[in-house]
CSV table of C-alpha atoms in Angstrom, one decimal:
chain,number,residue,atom,x,y,z
A,972,MET,CA,0.1,0.0,0.0
A,973,VAL,CA,1.4,3.3,-1.1
A,974,LEU,CA,1.0,6.4,1.3
A,975,ASN,CA,0.4,9.7,-0.4
A,976,LYS,CA,1.9,13.1,1.1
A,977,LYS,CA,-1.0,13.8,3.5
A,978,GLY,CA,-0.9,10.2,5.1
A,979,ILE,CA,3.0,10.4,5.6
A,980,LEU,CA,2.4,13.7,7.3
A,981,SER,CA,-0.5,12.2,9.5
A,982,VAL,CA,1.8,9.3,10.5
A,983,VAL,CA,4.7,11.8,11.4
A,984,ALA,CA,2.2,13.8,13.6
A,985,ILE,CA,0.9,10.9,15.6
A,986,VAL,CA,4.6,9.6,16.2
A,987,MET,CA,5.5,12.9,17.4
A,988,PHE,CA,2.5,13.1,19.7
A,989,MET,CA,3.3,9.8,21.2
A,990,LEU,CA,7.0,10.7,22.0
A,991,LEU,CA,5.6,13.9,23.6
A,992,VAL,CA,3.4,12.1,25.9
A,993,ILE,CA,6.0,9.6,26.8
A,994,THR,CA,8.5,12.4,27.5
A,995,VAL,CA,5.9,14.4,29.9
A,996,TRP,CA,5.1,11.1,31.7
A,997,CYS,CA,8.6,10.4,32.3
A,998,GLN,CA,9.3,13.8,33.8
A,999,GLN,CA,6.3,13.4,36.0
A,1000,ALA,CA,7.5,10.0,37.0
A,1001,SER,CA,11.0,11.2,37.9
A,1002,ALA,CA,9.5,14.1,40.0
A,1003,ALA,CA,7.8,11.7,42.2
A,1004,PRO,CA,10.6,9.8,44.5
A,1005,ILE,CA,9.9,6.0,44.7
A,1006,ALA,CA,11.0,4.7,48.2
A,1007,LEU,CA,12.9,1.5,47.8
A,1008,PRO,CA,13.6,-1.0,50.6
A,1009,LYS,CA,17.0,-1.0,51.9
A,1010,ILE,CA,18.6,-4.4,52.3
A,1011,GLY,CA,21.9,-4.9,53.8
A,1012,ILE,CA,23.9,-8.0,55.2
A,1013,ASP,CA,26.7,-7.2,57.5
A,1014,VAL,CA,29.5,-9.5,58.2
A,1015,GLY,CA,32.1,-8.8,60.9
A,1016,ALA,CA,33.9,-10.1,63.9
A,1017,SER,CA,32.1,-10.4,67.2
A,1018,ASP,CA,33.3,-11.3,70.8
A,1019,GLN,CA,29.9,-12.2,71.9
A,1020,PRO,CA,29.5,-16.1,72.4
A,1021,LYS,CA,25.7,-15.8,71.6
A,1022,ASP,CA,26.4,-14.2,68.2
A,1023,ILE,CA,28.7,-17.0,67.3
A,1024,ALA,CA,26.2,-19.6,68.5
A,1025,LEU,CA,23.5,-18.1,66.4
A,1026,SER,CA,25.5,-17.9,63.4
A,1027,LEU,CA,26.5,-21.7,63.6
A,1028,GLN,CA,22.8,-22.4,64.0
A,1029,ILE,CA,22.1,-20.5,60.9
A,1030,ILE,CA,24.7,-22.4,59.0
A,1031,ALA,CA,23.4,-25.8,60.4
A,1032,LEU,CA,19.9,-24.8,59.4
A,1033,LEU,CA,20.8,-24.0,56.0
A,1034,THR,CA,22.9,-27.2,55.7
A,1035,VAL,CA,19.9,-29.3,56.7
A,1036,LEU,CA,17.6,-27.4,54.3
A,1037,SER,CA,20.0,-28.1,51.5
A,1038,LEU,CA,19.8,-31.7,52.3
A,1039,ALA,CA,16.2,-31.9,52.6
A,1040,PRO,CA,15.5,-33.5,49.1
A,1041,ALA,CA,18.2,-36.2,50.0
A,1042,ILE,CA,16.7,-36.8,53.4
A,1043,LEU,CA,13.3,-37.2,51.8
A,1044,ILE,CA,14.5,-39.6,49.2
A,1045,MET,CA,16.7,-41.7,51.3
A,1046,MET,CA,15.2,-41.9,54.7
A,1047,THR,CA,11.5,-42.5,53.7
A,1048,SER,CA,9.5,-44.9,51.5
A,1049,PHE,CA,9.8,-42.6,48.4
A,1050,THR,CA,12.7,-44.5,47.0
A,1051,ARG,CA,10.9,-48.0,46.7
A,1052,ILE,CA,7.5,-46.2,45.4
A,1053,ILE,CA,9.0,-44.2,42.8
A,1054,VAL,CA,11.3,-47.0,41.6
A,1055,VAL,CA,8.2,-49.5,41.3
A,1056,LEU,CA,6.1,-46.8,39.4
A,1057,SER,CA,9.1,-46.3,37.0
A,1058,PHE,CA,9.1,-50.1,36.4
A,1059,LEU,CA,5.5,-50.2,35.9
A,1060,ARG,CA,5.6,-47.5,33.1
A,1061,ASN,CA,8.3,-49.1,31.2
A,1062,ALA,CA,6.5,-52.5,31.6
A,1063,LEU,CA,3.6,-51.0,29.8
A,1064,ALA,CA,5.8,-49.4,27.3
A,1065,THR,CA,3.5,-46.1,27.2
A,1066,GLN,CA,6.7,-43.8,26.7
A,1067,GLN,CA,6.0,-40.9,29.1
A,1068,MET,CA,2.5,-41.8,30.1
A,1069,PRO,CA,1.9,-41.0,32.9
A,1070,PRO,CA,4.4,-38.0,32.8
A,1071,ASN,CA,7.1,-37.8,35.2
A,1072,GLN,CA,5.3,-35.0,37.1
A,1073,VAL,CA,2.5,-37.4,37.8
A,1074,LEU,CA,4.7,-40.3,39.1
A,1075,ILE,CA,6.6,-38.0,41.2
A,1076,GLY,CA,3.7,-36.5,42.5
A,1077,LEU,CA,1.8,-39.6,43.3
A,1078,ALA,CA,5.1,-41.0,44.9
A,1079,LEU,CA,5.2,-37.9,47.1
A,1080,PHE,CA,1.7,-38.4,48.4
A,1081,LEU,CA,2.1,-42.1,48.8
A,1082,THR,CA,5.2,-41.2,50.8
A,1083,PHE,CA,3.3,-38.8,53.1
A,1084,PHE,CA,0.7,-41.3,53.5
A,1085,THR,CA,3.1,-44.3,54.7
A,1086,MET,CA,5.2,-42.0,56.8
A,1087,ALA,CA,2.2,-40.2,58.4
A,1088,PRO,CA,2.4,-42.3,61.8
A,1089,VAL,CA,6.2,-41.7,61.9
A,1090,PHE,CA,5.8,-37.8,61.2
A,1091,THR,CA,3.0,-37.7,63.8
A,1092,GLU,CA,5.3,-39.3,66.3
A,1093,VAL,CA,8.1,-36.8,65.5
A,1094,ASN,CA,5.7,-33.8,65.7
A,1095,ASN,CA,4.4,-34.9,69.2
A,1096,ASN,CA,7.7,-35.9,70.7
A,1097,ALA,CA,10.0,-33.6,69.3
A,1098,LEU,CA,8.8,-30.7,67.6
A,1099,LYS,CA,6.0,-29.6,69.7
A,1100,PRO,CA,8.0,-29.9,72.9
A,1101,TYR,CA,10.9,-28.0,71.3
A,1102,LEU,CA,8.8,-25.2,70.3
A,1103,ASP,CA,7.1,-25.0,73.7
A,1104,GLY,CA,10.5,-24.7,75.4
A,1105,GLN,CA,10.2,-27.9,77.1
A,1106,ILE,CA,13.1,-29.9,75.7
A,1107,THR,CA,16.5,-28.8,74.2
A,1108,GLN,CA,17.9,-28.9,70.6
A,1109,GLU,CA,19.9,-32.0,71.3
A,1110,GLU,CA,16.9,-33.8,73.1
A,1111,ALA,CA,14.6,-32.9,70.1
A,1112,PHE,CA,17.0,-34.2,67.6
A,1113,THR,CA,17.3,-37.5,69.5
A,1114,GLN,CA,13.5,-37.7,70.0
A,1115,ALA,CA,13.0,-36.9,66.1
A,1116,MET,CA,15.3,-39.5,64.9
A,1117,ASP,CA,14.0,-42.4,67.2
A,1118,PRO,CA,10.8,-43.0,64.9
A,1119,MET,CA,12.9,-42.6,61.8
A,1120,ARG,CA,15.6,-45.1,63.2
A,1121,GLU,CA,12.6,-47.4,64.0
A,1122,PHE,CA,11.1,-47.2,60.5
A,1123,MET,CA,14.3,-47.6,58.8
A,1124,VAL,CA,15.6,-50.6,60.7
A,1125,LYS,CA,12.1,-52.4,60.1
A,1126,GLN,CA,12.5,-52.2,56.3
A,1127,THR,CA,16.3,-52.9,56.3
A,1128,ARG,CA,17.5,-56.5,55.7
A,1129,GLU,CA,19.9,-58.0,58.3
A,1130,LYS,CA,22.6,-58.9,55.5
A,1131,ASP,CA,22.6,-55.2,54.2
A,1132,LEU,CA,23.0,-53.8,57.9
A,1133,ALA,CA,25.6,-56.2,58.6
A,1134,LEU,CA,27.5,-55.3,55.5
A,1135,PHE,CA,27.9,-51.7,56.4
A,1136,VAL,CA,28.7,-52.5,60.2
A,1137,ASN,CA,31.6,-54.9,59.1
A,1138,LEU,CA,32.9,-52.1,56.5
A,1139,SER,CA,32.7,-49.5,59.1
A,1140,LYS,CA,35.3,-51.4,60.9
A,1141,SER,CA,33.4,-50.4,64.3
A,1142,GLU,CA,32.7,-52.6,67.4
A,1143,GLN,CA,30.0,-55.0,66.8
A,1144,PRO,CA,26.9,-53.4,68.5
A,1145,ASN,CA,24.7,-55.1,71.2
A,1146,ASP,CA,21.8,-53.4,70.4
A,1147,ILE,CA,20.3,-51.7,67.2
A,1148,ASN,CA,20.3,-48.4,69.2
A,1149,GLU,CA,23.9,-48.7,69.1
A,1150,VAL,CA,24.1,-48.5,65.4
A,1151,ALA,CA,25.1,-45.3,63.9
A,1152,LEU,CA,22.7,-43.4,61.5
A,1153,THR,CA,25.5,-43.3,58.9
A,1154,THR,CA,25.4,-47.0,58.9
A,1155,ILE,CA,21.8,-47.5,58.9
A,1156,ILE,CA,20.8,-45.0,56.1
A,1157,PRO,CA,22.9,-46.7,53.2
A,1158,ALA,CA,21.8,-50.1,54.5
A,1159,PHE,CA,18.2,-49.0,54.3
A,1160,ALA,CA,18.6,-47.5,50.9
A,1161,ILE,CA,20.3,-50.7,49.3
A,1162,SER,CA,17.4,-52.8,51.0
A,1163,GLU,CA,14.7,-50.4,49.4
A,1164,LEU,CA,16.3,-50.8,46.0
A,1165,LYS,CA,16.4,-54.5,46.3
A,1166,THR,CA,12.7,-54.7,47.5
A,1167,ALA,CA,11.7,-52.3,44.6
A,1168,PHE,CA,13.4,-54.4,42.0
A,1169,GLN,CA,11.7,-57.6,43.1
A,1170,ILE,CA,8.4,-55.8,43.0
A,1171,GLY,CA,9.3,-54.6,39.4
A,1172,PHE,CA,10.4,-58.0,38.2
A,1173,ILE,CA,6.8,-59.5,39.2
A,1174,LEU,CA,5.3,-56.5,37.5
A,1175,TYR,CA,7.0,-57.3,34.2
A,1176,ILE,CA,6.0,-60.9,34.0
A,1177,PRO,CA,2.5,-60.7,32.6
A,1178,PHE,CA,3.3,-57.9,30.2
A,1179,ILE,CA,6.1,-59.9,28.8
A,1180,VAL,CA,3.8,-62.8,28.2
A,1181,ILE,CA,1.5,-60.4,26.2
A,1182,ASP,CA,4.6,-59.2,24.1
A,1183,MET,CA,5.6,-62.9,23.4
A,1184,VAL,CA,2.3,-64.0,22.5
A,1185,VAL,CA,1.6,-61.1,20.2
A,1186,ALA,CA,5.1,-61.4,18.6
A,1187,SER,CA,4.5,-65.1,18.0
A,1188,THR,CA,1.3,-64.7,16.6
A,1189,LEU,CA,2.4,-61.8,14.0
A,1190,MET,CA,5.2,-64.0,13.0
A,1191,SER,CA,3.1,-66.8,12.3
A,1192,MET,CA,0.8,-64.9,10.2
A,1193,GLY,CA,3.7,-63.6,8.0
A,1194,MET,CA,3.4,-60.0,9.3
A,1195,MET,CA,6.9,-59.2,9.8
A,1196,MET,CA,7.0,-55.6,9.0
A,1197,LEU,CA,4.4,-54.8,11.7
A,1198,PRO,CA,5.8,-53.7,15.0
A,1199,PRO,CA,4.6,-56.1,17.7
A,1200,MET,CA,4.7,-53.2,20.3
A,1201,MET,CA,1.8,-51.4,18.3
A,1202,ILE,CA,-0.5,-54.5,18.8
A,1203,SER,CA,0.7,-55.4,22.0
A,1204,LEU,CA,0.3,-52.0,23.8
A,1205,PRO,CA,-3.6,-52.0,23.7
A,1206,PHE,CA,-3.9,-55.6,25.0
A,1207,LYS,CA,-1.6,-54.3,28.0
A,1208,LEU,CA,-3.8,-51.4,28.7
A,1209,LEU,CA,-6.9,-53.5,28.6
A,1210,LEU,CA,-5.3,-56.0,30.9
A,1211,PHE,CA,-4.2,-53.4,33.3
A,1212,ILE,CA,-7.7,-51.8,33.4
A,1213,LEU,CA,-9.6,-55.2,33.9
A,1214,VAL,CA,-7.6,-56.1,36.8
A,1215,ASP,CA,-7.7,-52.6,38.2
A,1216,GLY,CA,-4.0,-52.2,38.2
A,1217,TRP,CA,-3.3,-48.9,39.9
A,1218,ASN,CA,-5.3,-50.2,42.8
A,1219,LEU,CA,-3.3,-53.5,42.8
A,1220,VAL,CA,-0.1,-51.8,42.5
A,1221,VAL,CA,-0.7,-49.1,45.2
A,1222,GLN,CA,-2.0,-51.9,47.5
A,1223,THR,CA,1.0,-53.9,47.3
A,1224,LEU,CA,3.3,-50.8,47.7
A,1225,LEU,CA,1.7,-49.7,50.9
A,1226,THR,CA,1.3,-53.1,52.4
A,1227,SER,CA,5.1,-54.1,51.7
A,1228,PHE,CA,6.0,-51.6,54.4
A,1229,ARG,CA,6.4,-53.5,57.7
């Protein structure tokens, strides 16, 4: 489209008017001062023991917060649940269905469900008394770790626990309470992985049978170019729906915790 001289002058006038409006608005905005908050962090030497203790507490708190994801994964039922759900998705061969976000969210809520008695005991015996000033930090930590230790020990195999006790080259404990947390946690982790792999193997069996039946049927019919996965996937989904698979998997997971 070609503009005549009158149209060009109109466009230039509109642009000049907009520039004038913007200039006036900027002058008005600059005339009104804007109060900005002042944030500062001072780092200096201190001779007061209270300040040093408070600094150490802040460092310890930041360290615990940075390790919170590892604590959630390695000291709760999350590992077993997410590994089994991943095995289930691979056995179904549904690629990214359900998505990772759905599997992780489901694993988190199932973890909260299974760990609810432990978290309740920690809250009643450690957190509330500490916030009320009835016990010290050391006592609160001990009271909080006792339920976690009991939960992990129940799920840990004696063979795995003995492995780390021997590798630590420490004295043989007379009681489970004498075993350090640094020994219990890795033993609990490998026990959870072994249990999850056992459940995953059982989940694979019916779907492998379907794959083998479909592959042999297609081969006998001479349909060599047709991918067996394309035919077996609907049968897998149908079987999983008919047996109410999600209910069975979740029930098996929840009842596997002692």
